[in-house]
Amino acid sequence: MADRIYYPNSELAAKAHCGSMAQYKQMHEKSIKEPEKFWGEIAKEFYWETPVLDNKFFSYNFDITKGDIFINWMEGATTNISFNLLDKNVKNGGGDKIAFYWEGNDPDDYSRLTYRKLLEEVCRFANVLKSKGVSKGDRVAIYMPMILELPIAMLACTRIGAVHSIVFAGYSSDSLAERILDSKAKVLITTDGVWRGEKLLHLKSICDDALEKVKKHGHEVQSCIVVAHMRRLSNPQGPANCGAGKTNGVVKNGTQTNSNELNLSWDDDRDCWWHDEMEDAEPSCYPVWMAAEDPLFILYTSGSTGKPKGVLHTTAGYLIYAATTFKYVFDYHPGDVYWCTADIGWITGHTYVVYGPLANGATSVLFEGTPFFPANDRYWSVVDKYKVSQFYTAPTAIRSLMKFGDGLVKKHDLSSLKVLGSVGEPINSEAWLWFYNLVGHGVCSIADTFWQTETGGHVITPLPGATPMKPGSATFPFFGVLPELLDEDGHIVEGEGEGYLVFRQPWPGMMRTLYGNHQRFQTTYFDRFHGYYCTGDGAKRDADGYLWVTGRVDDMLNVSGHLMSTAEVESVLAEHLSVAEAAVVSKPHAVKGQCLYCFITPNEGVTFDKKLQDELKKKVRERIGPFAQPDVIQHAPGLPKTRSGKIMRRILRKIAVGDKNVGDTSTLADEGVVELLFQLRPQV
Ligand code: PRX
């Protein structure tokens, strides 16, 4: 079943921005052979204060043996991102269009923001930042939940050329401090607190701790600007939701807390309330014109050495790439309502909650809550409420919702959906088919988008009106992207085969450096294979040329000389009707080199017994081959996941070998799960 090909529905294809494979191939070829021409035409749709020079459109070096790595797009041109996202759309008559529908953690809290109001708020806050001494090139740290002030703060930075560094508001104070220190941020923006499901997070007090730590290391953040988010939630008369109409402001049955009850500590010299500062701020602010390669933002991502890497994206290339991928991959059309569930604290939220949609004048949902609150059908009720047409989420979310059964999905009218997106990890065919058949009623295209913090936007992805889909395959490269598969020795794998996934040339939206550490940038991404950007992922190409990303190369394992990916085995295990989620790691084996150690989360009500273990072993044997039969199948009522939902395999590998020295677990959503897994470890 998984090998079946699913064709885009003809109605969608007829209206699509790219409506056939022939068109895709022609556009892709042009983007590779004549990048200046291809992107030059796209660039014309944006506003440039200083026009793009044709002869300087694109230059780069990907080969470290020939000198430093560099990537330049549209050198000499100047522009401003907030101007392109806001002023341009308002000038074109889109001022009254909704930019964001905000949906709070509690379904009773909601609000909306038009393009005109967003522009005004951005300008006001840009003026606030200026009053705090922020100017072009300064870094601004942001530690906020999914509220409207977050995109306002980001765009206000871009208005004046400041570089935002957003830290996901689920990170600890240590992690926040480490990132503030590395970027030497001048200002920090946060909220008093936030409800995530039924859990209250004291964001301001986490910031206080982080700023203490930063101070001890000799850096001082000059201002901490605090949105009174809790206060307005519990008090309808409290500070307005960025002046854009109030939240419903319902007092929560005594369960919710206001700012006063949070016992906020306050440093009068450093801390100030967002609403106080905004009160007198001017609603207009002339944009600072930025050079094409001026920094736009820093976003930290984890690195193998443990020290986070400050991925740096720049202005013009990121703008046109975010805009173009959004337009084609989600096939957005006027009137559509788009929803990406990712937190803005991750790259997916940067590019596909904020920059990509706004660059297209789109209307989006900005969701503060979780899929499980107040009930496990929250996603489907939000899709129904806003009549969402494009829904972009993660396989881990899909799998966790699958286990509640089909009834919760069927309860809601999801007929507005046209395109479904998946991101973050390989999507197993079981989850893909559930998403396709149940959520998408068998008529929506699924965009399984492969990309990374580093790539800035989608790099391998189907186009919904053009690409015949195979469940689990990210299919073909986006415009401007030229992937190759390389073997251990760096030789190109032609045709059907498997190898390291690399890219031959830059596309406009890729990272330019690691903030403050160009050397690390070069060694991490360009040293392994000279002349290529190395993703760190493995991939397969099938006989039809489809690319299947198999997971991080460090998650590859070799059993008796057979190279396989843990994701491949997980996908098979997850197909079993009793399995909610599976995670597979390698364990050293005296004879085979490595063997498979599988952690299984059964569906609710399923008994984890010998019969299930045998069935799973048999299934893997049958689907992949006898060499792939797992040696161990362990019961895992939960898996060690980061707050963004990524499984921490490093920890599972330790559990597999019985090594209690698991290292840092502070980024886990639930640290208790580790001890439980040690207890449940079978004696093998
Ligand atoms: O291993 C790949 C996996 O996520 C990694 C990038 O993670 P991050 O920088 O956090 O960005 C996540 C959101 C873009 C990749 O190296 N990955 C992401 N999307 C996919 C994927 N693996 C397979 N299929 C995908 N669609």
XYZ file of C-alpha atoms and ligand atoms in Angstrom:
710
model
C 0.000 0.000 0.000
C 2.834 2.349 0.881
C 4.229 2.053 -2.645
C 1.055 3.311 -4.227
C 1.287 6.646 -5.977
C -1.220 9.321 -5.001
C -1.965 11.932 -7.648
C -2.928 15.533 -6.881
C -6.652 15.990 -7.316
C -7.439 17.557 -10.672
C -9.414 20.474 -9.278
C -6.469 21.553 -7.146
C -4.024 21.027 -10.029
C -6.129 23.131 -12.404
C -5.830 26.186 -10.164
C -2.349 25.567 -8.798
C 0.611 27.935 -9.154
C 2.468 24.933 -10.507
C -0.028 22.519 -11.985
C 1.982 19.754 -13.619
C 5.256 17.871 -13.458
C 6.174 19.255 -16.872
C 5.853 22.795 -15.505
C 7.775 21.858 -12.371
C 10.617 20.356 -14.414
C 10.824 23.326 -16.713
C 10.891 25.777 -13.777
C 13.375 23.694 -11.827
C 15.725 23.438 -14.774
C 15.643 27.176 -15.294
C 16.264 27.803 -11.575
C 19.402 25.650 -11.718
C 20.793 26.688 -15.079
C 19.919 30.363 -14.916
C 19.515 31.219 -11.240
C 20.031 34.933 -11.882
C 17.179 34.995 -14.381
C 14.871 32.753 -12.362
C 15.233 34.581 -9.061
C 15.649 37.939 -10.795
C 12.104 37.671 -12.116
C 10.796 36.757 -8.670
C 12.747 39.609 -7.064
C 10.833 42.065 -9.277
C 7.709 41.356 -7.243
C 9.341 42.933 -4.199
C 10.289 46.480 -3.324
C 13.959 47.440 -3.607
C 15.127 50.838 -2.441
C 18.305 50.289 -4.444
C 17.663 48.024 -7.403
C 19.267 44.638 -7.865
C 22.309 44.709 -10.142
C 22.181 41.954 -12.745
C 25.916 41.431 -12.912
C 26.214 40.971 -9.156
C 23.150 38.859 -8.621
C 24.746 35.690 -7.359
C 28.229 34.589 -6.302
C 29.471 31.835 -4.030
C 32.183 29.395 -3.079
C 31.178 25.960 -1.790
C 34.649 24.440 -2.005
C 36.700 24.922 1.120
C 39.895 23.889 -0.682
C 39.523 27.013 -2.831
C 39.159 29.465 0.068
C 36.520 30.594 2.522
C 32.932 29.570 1.973
C 30.681 32.453 1.016
C 27.201 32.925 -0.440
C 25.990 36.240 -1.862
C 22.649 37.005 -3.413
C 21.639 40.350 -4.872
C 24.708 42.202 -3.678
C 24.309 45.939 -3.858
C 20.523 45.902 -3.575
C 18.847 47.397 -0.524
C 15.421 46.737 0.898
C 13.497 46.333 4.124
C 11.616 43.177 4.989
C 8.878 44.762 7.092
C 8.242 47.190 4.238
C 7.756 44.296 1.819
C 5.539 42.347 4.206
C 3.400 45.201 5.473
C 3.598 48.594 3.715
C 3.553 46.955 0.289
C 0.462 44.882 1.102
C -1.331 47.854 2.638
C -0.445 50.078 -0.339
C -1.802 47.378 -2.652
C -5.204 47.585 -0.982
C -4.747 44.770 1.529
C -4.881 46.924 4.670
C -8.160 45.499 5.907
C -7.205 41.930 5.211
C -6.616 39.744 8.258
C -2.940 38.941 8.696
C -3.459 36.750 11.760
C -6.360 35.151 13.532
C -5.067 34.584 17.031
C -6.437 31.561 18.863
C -5.472 31.344 22.527
C -4.692 28.337 24.666
C -8.230 28.624 25.960
C -10.786 28.491 23.128
C -12.523 31.500 24.689
C -9.504 33.691 23.989
C -9.189 34.840 20.428
C -8.418 37.944 18.483
C -7.404 39.148 15.036
C -5.054 41.607 13.414
C -5.326 43.267 9.993
C -2.338 44.180 7.845
C -2.927 47.872 8.528
C -3.040 47.367 12.290
C -0.032 45.070 12.175
C 1.957 47.736 10.334
C 0.950 50.341 12.893
C 1.865 48.118 15.841
C 5.183 47.170 14.242
C 6.056 50.831 13.732
C 5.075 51.677 17.294
C 7.210 48.911 18.688
C 10.101 49.785 16.379
C 9.975 53.242 17.982
C 9.964 51.643 21.435
C 13.068 49.649 20.510
C 14.738 52.818 19.272
C 13.914 54.514 22.563
C 15.735 51.653 24.302
C 18.849 52.426 22.288
C 18.469 49.630 19.743
C 19.834 50.408 16.303
C 20.913 48.634 13.122
C 22.905 45.475 13.756
C 22.026 45.216 17.476
C 20.723 41.862 18.655
C 17.331 41.568 20.352
C 16.509 38.369 22.233
C 12.889 37.231 22.228
C 11.436 34.653 24.629
C 7.721 34.655 24.034
C 4.720 32.406 23.619
C 2.588 32.316 20.481
C 0.898 35.684 20.842
C 0.488 38.539 18.371
C 3.208 40.590 20.029
C 5.741 38.007 18.886
C 5.501 38.680 15.125
C 5.135 42.389 15.988
C 8.425 42.283 17.893
C 10.174 40.387 15.087
C 9.033 42.750 12.382
C 9.825 45.781 14.524
C 13.404 44.518 14.658
C 13.513 44.202 10.895
C 12.041 47.702 10.554
C 15.133 49.221 12.146
C 17.695 46.653 11.068
C 18.058 44.963 14.452
C 18.785 41.231 14.427
C 16.292 39.096 16.320
C 17.339 35.986 18.161
C 14.267 34.060 19.237
C 14.629 31.421 21.902
C 11.777 28.919 22.105
C 9.823 29.699 25.280
C 10.105 26.155 26.514
C 13.855 26.323 26.975
C 15.299 26.556 30.449
C 16.896 29.700 31.874
C 20.325 28.144 31.306
C 19.668 27.659 27.629
C 18.225 31.140 27.335
C 21.247 32.613 29.120
C 23.657 30.720 26.877
C 21.946 32.094 23.761
C 21.725 35.656 25.075
C 25.406 35.548 25.922
C 26.451 34.191 22.567
C 24.511 36.849 20.666
C 25.267 39.640 23.196
C 21.670 40.805 22.997
C 20.930 44.339 24.151
C 17.232 43.857 24.854
C 15.066 40.919 25.898
C 11.335 40.718 25.162
C 9.079 38.340 27.060
C 5.693 37.983 28.766
C 4.703 37.678 32.394
C 3.671 34.079 31.825
C 1.704 31.740 29.632
C -0.630 28.783 29.907
C 0.431 25.786 27.885
C -2.469 23.390 28.175
C -3.055 23.215 31.906
C 0.503 24.115 32.769
C 1.483 27.634 33.789
C 4.909 28.802 32.637
C 6.501 31.706 34.505
C 8.361 33.209 31.585
C 9.383 36.468 33.250
C 10.906 34.686 36.208
C 12.813 32.362 33.854
C 14.100 35.508 32.144
C 15.100 36.985 35.509
C 17.188 33.883 36.227
C 18.708 33.939 32.770
C 19.615 37.618 33.041
C 21.291 36.973 36.401
C 23.402 34.270 34.792
C 24.229 36.475 31.844
C 25.361 39.214 34.235
C 27.677 36.804 36.035
C 29.361 36.216 32.695
C 29.980 39.914 32.234
C 27.177 40.821 29.848
C 24.286 43.056 30.773
C 20.952 43.202 28.974
C 19.847 46.819 29.122
C 16.092 46.402 28.893
C 13.577 43.668 29.452
C 10.213 44.470 27.849
C 7.334 42.436 29.276
C 3.929 41.819 27.687
C 1.226 41.610 30.365
C -0.274 38.543 28.767
C -1.580 36.830 31.907
C -2.996 40.052 33.229
C -5.143 40.723 30.193
C -6.292 37.113 30.062
C -7.651 37.282 33.558
C -8.912 40.818 33.282
C -10.996 41.932 30.318
C -10.302 45.527 31.348
C -6.573 44.848 31.402
C -4.029 45.797 28.740
C -5.472 45.206 25.263
C -4.208 42.509 22.997
C -1.716 44.692 21.123
C -4.443 47.214 20.644
C -6.010 45.039 18.011
C -9.262 44.203 19.692
C -9.311 42.318 22.922
C -9.052 38.717 23.700
C -12.406 37.520 24.825
C -10.895 38.102 28.215
C -12.905 35.464 29.976
C -11.952 34.841 33.580
C -11.001 31.224 33.826
C -13.072 29.430 36.406
C -10.562 30.279 39.071
C -7.891 28.128 37.442
C -5.997 30.883 35.705
C -3.745 33.377 37.338
C -3.049 37.023 36.757
C 0.256 38.850 36.786
C -0.054 39.880 40.406
C -0.466 36.309 41.530
C 2.624 35.378 39.535
C 4.703 37.291 42.096
C 6.757 38.962 39.438
C 9.990 40.468 40.573
C 10.799 43.740 38.925
C 13.997 45.648 38.265
C 12.881 49.239 37.730
C 16.051 50.170 35.885
C 15.735 47.327 33.432
C 12.150 46.071 33.232
C 9.177 47.765 31.622
C 5.685 46.812 30.466
C 5.061 46.547 26.747
C 1.723 48.398 26.995
C 3.222 51.299 28.945
C 5.945 51.771 26.344
C 3.510 51.461 23.435
C 1.091 54.008 24.808
C 2.969 57.069 23.602
C 4.904 55.522 20.748
C 4.377 56.987 17.270
C 2.471 54.702 14.886
C 4.818 55.351 11.989
C 8.500 54.587 11.572
C 10.572 55.088 8.442
C 12.263 51.796 7.557
C 16.027 51.357 7.676
C 17.161 50.203 4.243
C 19.231 47.094 4.595
C 21.850 45.679 2.265
C 20.836 42.363 0.724
C 23.381 40.442 2.780
C 22.834 42.294 6.069
C 21.895 39.912 8.910
C 18.166 39.344 9.455
C 18.084 36.912 12.345
C 20.006 34.387 14.374
C 18.351 31.139 15.352
C 20.154 28.637 17.535
C 20.029 24.976 16.676
C 21.641 22.081 18.482
C 25.052 20.920 17.400
C 26.835 17.646 17.891
C 29.383 19.252 20.220
C 26.640 20.338 22.632
C 27.186 24.056 22.104
C 24.263 25.475 20.134
C 24.987 26.846 16.702
C 23.763 30.363 15.913
C 22.468 29.916 12.377
C 22.530 33.295 10.637
C 20.129 34.246 7.867
C 20.372 37.421 5.830
C 17.892 39.803 4.289
C 17.137 39.629 0.575
C 17.752 35.965 -0.211
C 15.737 34.779 2.777
C 12.856 37.095 1.836
C 12.466 35.838 -1.715
C 13.016 32.213 -0.745
C 10.519 32.247 2.153
C 7.973 33.952 -0.093
C 8.462 31.603 -3.057
C 8.445 28.349 -1.104
C 5.313 29.441 0.758
C 3.514 30.313 -2.468
C 4.334 27.101 -4.325
C 4.531 24.506 -1.571
C 1.256 25.448 0.113
C -0.247 26.697 -3.135
C -1.671 29.677 -1.318
C -4.404 31.689 -3.066
C -6.281 34.810 -1.940
C -9.144 33.838 0.357
C -7.318 30.820 1.773
C -6.747 30.553 5.511
C -3.418 28.974 6.310
C -2.331 27.400 9.596
C 1.113 26.240 10.624
C 1.101 24.720 14.105
C 4.851 25.162 14.664
C 6.053 27.461 17.397
C 7.690 30.650 16.116
C 10.624 29.730 18.351
C 11.680 27.199 15.699
C 12.677 27.813 12.093
C 9.346 26.486 10.837
C 7.596 29.237 12.749
C 10.005 31.907 11.500
C 9.630 31.058 7.846
C 6.128 29.605 7.678
C 4.216 31.386 10.433
C 5.675 34.825 9.898
C 7.865 35.668 6.888
C 6.505 33.418 4.124
C 2.783 34.004 4.731
C 3.089 37.775 5.248
C 5.269 38.148 2.147
C 2.336 36.664 0.227
C -0.301 38.824 1.915
C -1.769 35.665 3.398
C -4.243 35.184 6.227
C -2.989 32.789 8.905
C -3.981 31.311 12.210
C -1.570 31.920 15.087
C -2.239 29.288 17.719
C -1.067 29.547 21.294
C -2.301 26.214 22.591
C -1.581 22.522 22.367
C -3.302 19.739 20.399
C -4.591 18.226 23.644
C -6.288 21.131 25.403
C -9.084 21.424 26.332
C -9.553 18.110 24.521
C -7.701 15.921 22.078
C -9.620 17.291 19.112
C -8.373 20.875 19.445
C -6.549 20.892 16.099
C -9.616 19.680 14.256
C -11.879 22.157 15.990
C -9.541 25.033 15.058
C -9.432 23.889 11.417
C -13.223 23.827 11.456
C -13.566 27.177 13.253
C -11.401 29.155 10.816
C -12.121 27.009 7.730
C -8.419 26.377 7.306
C -7.326 25.487 3.784
C -3.633 24.694 4.370
C -2.660 22.851 7.534
C 1.039 22.358 8.294
C 2.122 20.200 11.227
C 4.630 17.572 12.372
C 4.563 13.770 12.134
C 4.994 13.496 15.903
C 1.777 15.467 16.365
C -0.019 13.335 13.803
C 1.070 10.118 15.497
C 0.129 11.336 18.932
C -3.338 12.252 17.660
C -3.809 9.000 15.764
C -3.865 7.079 18.980
C -7.093 8.745 20.095
C -8.915 7.107 17.209
C -10.766 8.434 14.179
C -13.899 9.650 15.971
C -12.354 12.910 17.179
C -11.433 13.862 13.619
C -14.756 12.835 12.126
C -16.592 14.985 14.647
C -15.488 18.117 12.767
C -16.053 19.523 9.322
C -12.619 19.542 7.709
C -13.857 20.012 4.157
C -12.108 23.396 3.831
C -8.707 21.658 3.725
C -6.809 21.555 0.432
C -3.168 21.038 1.333
C -1.654 19.227 4.299
C 1.974 19.741 5.251
C 4.408 17.710 7.288
C 7.809 18.736 8.615
C 10.548 17.881 11.067
C 11.210 14.215 10.576
C 10.508 11.478 8.104
C 6.788 10.741 8.115
C 6.063 7.048 8.332
C 3.590 5.710 5.804
C 1.074 4.810 8.512
C 0.876 8.416 9.697
C 0.929 9.698 6.119
C -2.028 7.528 5.150
C -4.015 8.486 8.233
C -3.355 12.156 7.501
C -4.243 11.685 3.857
C -7.324 9.502 4.183
C -8.873 10.744 7.389
C -7.837 14.370 7.808
C -7.586 15.087 4.083
C -10.516 12.899 2.983
C -8.338 11.472 0.245
C -8.494 14.717 -1.745
C -5.816 16.906 -0.173
C -2.226 16.844 -1.336
C 0.367 16.176 1.328
C 3.532 18.246 1.240
C 6.186 16.272 3.099
C 8.671 19.105 3.347
C 12.279 18.304 4.052
C 14.412 21.171 5.255
C 16.503 22.436 8.186
C 17.107 25.523 10.307
C 20.122 25.980 8.087
C 18.270 25.811 4.779
C 15.888 28.648 5.730
C 13.032 27.126 3.745
C 11.858 23.915 2.097
C 14.495 22.257 -0.040
C 12.928 18.903 -0.936
C 9.174 18.829 -1.202
C 6.246 17.903 -3.397
C 4.239 20.717 -5.003
C 0.568 20.060 -4.258
C -0.791 20.588 -7.763
C 2.034 18.875 -9.582
C 3.836 16.085 -7.772
C 2.457 12.543 -7.622
C 2.999 11.565 -3.990
C 4.485 8.479 -2.418
C 3.773 8.223 1.325
C 6.984 8.980 3.189
C 8.907 10.493 0.307
C 9.758 14.215 0.300
C 9.945 13.640 -3.492
C 11.914 16.274 -5.485
C 13.999 19.413 -4.952
C 12.456 22.857 -4.792
C 13.493 25.507 -7.317
C 17.157 26.417 -7.044
C 18.062 23.275 -5.113
C 20.384 20.651 -6.578
C 20.685 17.593 -4.344
C 23.128 14.727 -4.712
C 23.650 11.500 -2.837
C 27.276 10.742 -1.990
C 28.869 7.539 -0.748
C 31.410 7.366 2.107
C 34.198 8.383 -0.267
C 32.327 11.333 -1.692
C 31.463 9.673 -4.993
C 28.111 10.593 -6.488
C 25.521 7.818 -6.280
C 23.698 7.844 -9.605
C 20.172 6.496 -10.071
C 18.687 4.187 -7.501
C 20.728 4.141 -4.308
C 21.400 5.531 -0.874
C 23.909 7.985 0.545
C 24.677 11.255 2.263
C 22.300 14.008 1.219
C 24.242 17.058 0.035
C 23.570 20.138 -2.075
C 25.735 21.309 -4.923
C 24.946 25.028 -5.029
C 23.287 27.618 -2.821
C 19.677 28.721 -3.062
C 18.769 32.236 -1.873
C 17.413 31.258 1.548
C 20.272 29.198 2.917
C 22.260 30.214 5.990
C 25.349 32.370 5.471
C 27.385 31.571 8.557
C 27.225 30.579 12.220
C 27.031 33.758 14.233
C 30.498 34.689 15.431
C 32.036 31.440 14.224
C 32.564 31.170 10.485
C 35.166 28.488 11.048
C 32.637 26.205 12.706
C 30.232 26.884 9.843
C 32.831 25.724 7.361
C 33.896 22.629 9.235
C 30.363 21.546 10.146
C 28.840 21.793 6.699
C 31.605 21.926 4.093
C 34.522 19.871 5.348
C 33.115 16.370 4.975
C 32.562 16.629 1.203
C 34.402 19.398 -0.622
C 32.221 21.387 -2.979
C 28.956 20.481 -1.274
C 26.762 21.622 1.600
C 26.352 18.521 3.774
C 22.947 18.181 5.450
C 23.950 15.461 7.902
C 21.017 13.406 6.666
C 20.947 10.233 4.679
C 18.602 9.696 1.763
C 17.578 7.094 -0.780
C 16.636 7.597 -4.392
C 14.193 5.063 -5.778
C 13.873 3.834 -9.341
C 11.489 6.699 -10.156
C 13.956 9.299 -8.897
C 11.986 10.047 -5.696
C 14.049 11.107 -2.700
C 13.345 9.500 0.666
C 15.122 11.209 3.551
C 15.996 8.428 5.959
C 17.080 10.512 8.946
C 20.249 11.877 10.453
C 23.330 10.098 9.369
C 24.135 9.448 12.987
C 20.893 7.525 13.188
C 22.010 5.216 10.420
C 23.036 1.766 11.420
C 24.817 -1.076 9.849
C 23.552 -4.558 10.678
C 25.691 -7.298 9.230
C 26.922 -4.988 6.493
C 23.459 -3.728 5.623
C 23.079 0.003 5.847
C 19.643 0.981 7.101
C 17.993 3.839 8.829
C 16.297 3.700 12.148
C 13.454 5.721 10.602
C 12.869 2.973 8.086
C 12.344 0.403 10.840
C 10.232 2.811 12.873
C 7.934 3.291 9.954
C 7.301 -0.437 9.696
C 6.743 -0.813 13.439
C 4.345 2.103 13.534
C 2.207 0.448 10.881
C 1.203 -2.205 13.423
C -2.279 -1.435 14.649
C -1.266 -1.729 18.301
C 1.593 0.755 18.014
C 1.226 4.465 18.695
C 4.863 5.363 18.327
C 8.166 3.611 17.793
C 11.753 4.739 18.202
C 14.673 2.627 17.089
C 18.323 2.975 17.982
C 21.360 0.899 17.292
C 23.050 -1.213 19.951
C 26.506 -2.712 19.558
C 26.376 -6.410 18.732
C 29.269 -8.844 18.927
C 28.472 -10.645 15.693
C 26.411 -8.297 13.549
C 28.290 -5.090 14.398
C 25.092 -3.406 15.402
C 21.600 -4.585 16.122
C 18.251 -2.894 16.427
C 16.836 -1.906 19.779
C 13.218 -0.742 19.526
C 11.145 1.296 21.951
C 7.416 0.853 21.488
C 4.604 3.015 22.787
C 1.450 0.925 22.436
C -1.934 2.421 21.702
C -4.203 3.022 24.645
C -5.728 -0.185 25.968
C -3.162 -2.467 24.288
C -1.200 -4.945 26.429
C 2.486 -5.027 25.731
C 3.240 -8.749 25.762
C 5.385 -11.408 24.129
C 2.815 -11.911 21.379
C 3.062 -8.251 20.348
C 6.862 -8.381 20.440
C 6.889 -11.427 18.181
C 4.453 -9.863 15.757
C 6.589 -6.752 15.514
C 9.787 -8.705 14.904
C 8.031 -10.685 12.226
C 6.704 -7.566 10.566
C 10.139 -5.975 10.325
C 11.602 -9.246 9.041
C 8.928 -9.408 6.418
C 8.989 -5.798 5.343
C 12.704 -5.058 5.300
C 14.500 -8.398 5.416
C 15.667 -11.028 7.880
C 18.832 -9.001 8.626
C 16.672 -6.188 9.986
C 14.920 -8.246 12.640
C 15.101 -6.294 15.894
C 16.961 -7.910 18.761
C 15.084 -6.062 21.459
C 11.557 -4.684 21.635
C 11.099 -2.658 24.799
C 7.890 -1.280 26.272
C 8.012 2.534 26.326
C 4.868 4.168 27.750
C 6.549 7.468 26.825
C 9.612 8.551 24.832
C 12.219 11.123 25.820
C 11.257 14.106 23.689
C 12.358 17.689 23.573
C 9.667 20.254 24.042
C 9.442 20.591 20.291
C 8.612 16.911 20.061
C 11.908 15.549 18.792
C 12.892 12.174 20.190
C 16.298 12.337 21.887
C 17.909 9.214 20.497
C 21.130 9.920 22.328
C 19.257 9.021 25.532
C 17.603 5.954 24.028
C 20.999 4.673 22.932
C 22.187 4.941 26.535
C 19.105 3.104 27.794
C 19.616 0.412 25.167
C 23.071 -0.355 26.550
C 22.048 0.135 30.190
C 24.342 3.107 30.680
C 22.868 5.369 33.353
C 25.211 8.158 32.390
C 22.684 9.779 30.050
C 24.081 13.335 30.172
C 21.992 16.476 30.057
C 18.239 15.841 30.176
C 17.158 19.416 30.890
C 15.744 19.964 27.409
C 13.332 17.051 27.787
C 9.628 17.764 28.037
C 9.373 15.097 30.735
C 12.574 14.059 32.450
C 10.808 11.317 34.440
C 10.414 9.170 31.375
C 14.116 8.269 31.407
C 14.001 6.513 34.772
C 10.832 4.692 33.762
C 12.498 3.374 30.622
C 15.463 2.123 32.640
C 13.046 0.256 34.911
C 11.236 -1.329 31.987
C 14.460 -2.346 30.267
C 14.355 -6.089 29.571
C 17.306 -8.132 30.817
C 19.080 -8.985 27.573
O 16.871 15.219 9.910
C 16.125 16.156 9.179
C 14.794 16.377 9.873
O 14.977 17.502 10.697
C 16.317 18.006 10.564
C 16.323 19.497 10.664
O 15.879 19.853 11.935
P 15.677 21.385 12.297
O 16.866 22.171 11.888
O 15.263 21.395 13.711
O 14.489 21.860 11.377
C 13.265 21.224 11.475
C 12.241 21.939 10.648
C 12.635 22.273 9.256
C 16.773 17.511 9.225
O 18.184 17.492 9.135
N 13.712 16.654 8.914
C 13.044 17.801 8.763
N 12.046 17.652 7.878
C 12.084 16.394 7.446
C 13.152 15.752 8.105
N 13.463 14.483 7.862
C 12.714 13.813 6.964
N 11.665 14.350 6.307
C 11.312 15.626 6.515
N 10.266 16.139 5.881
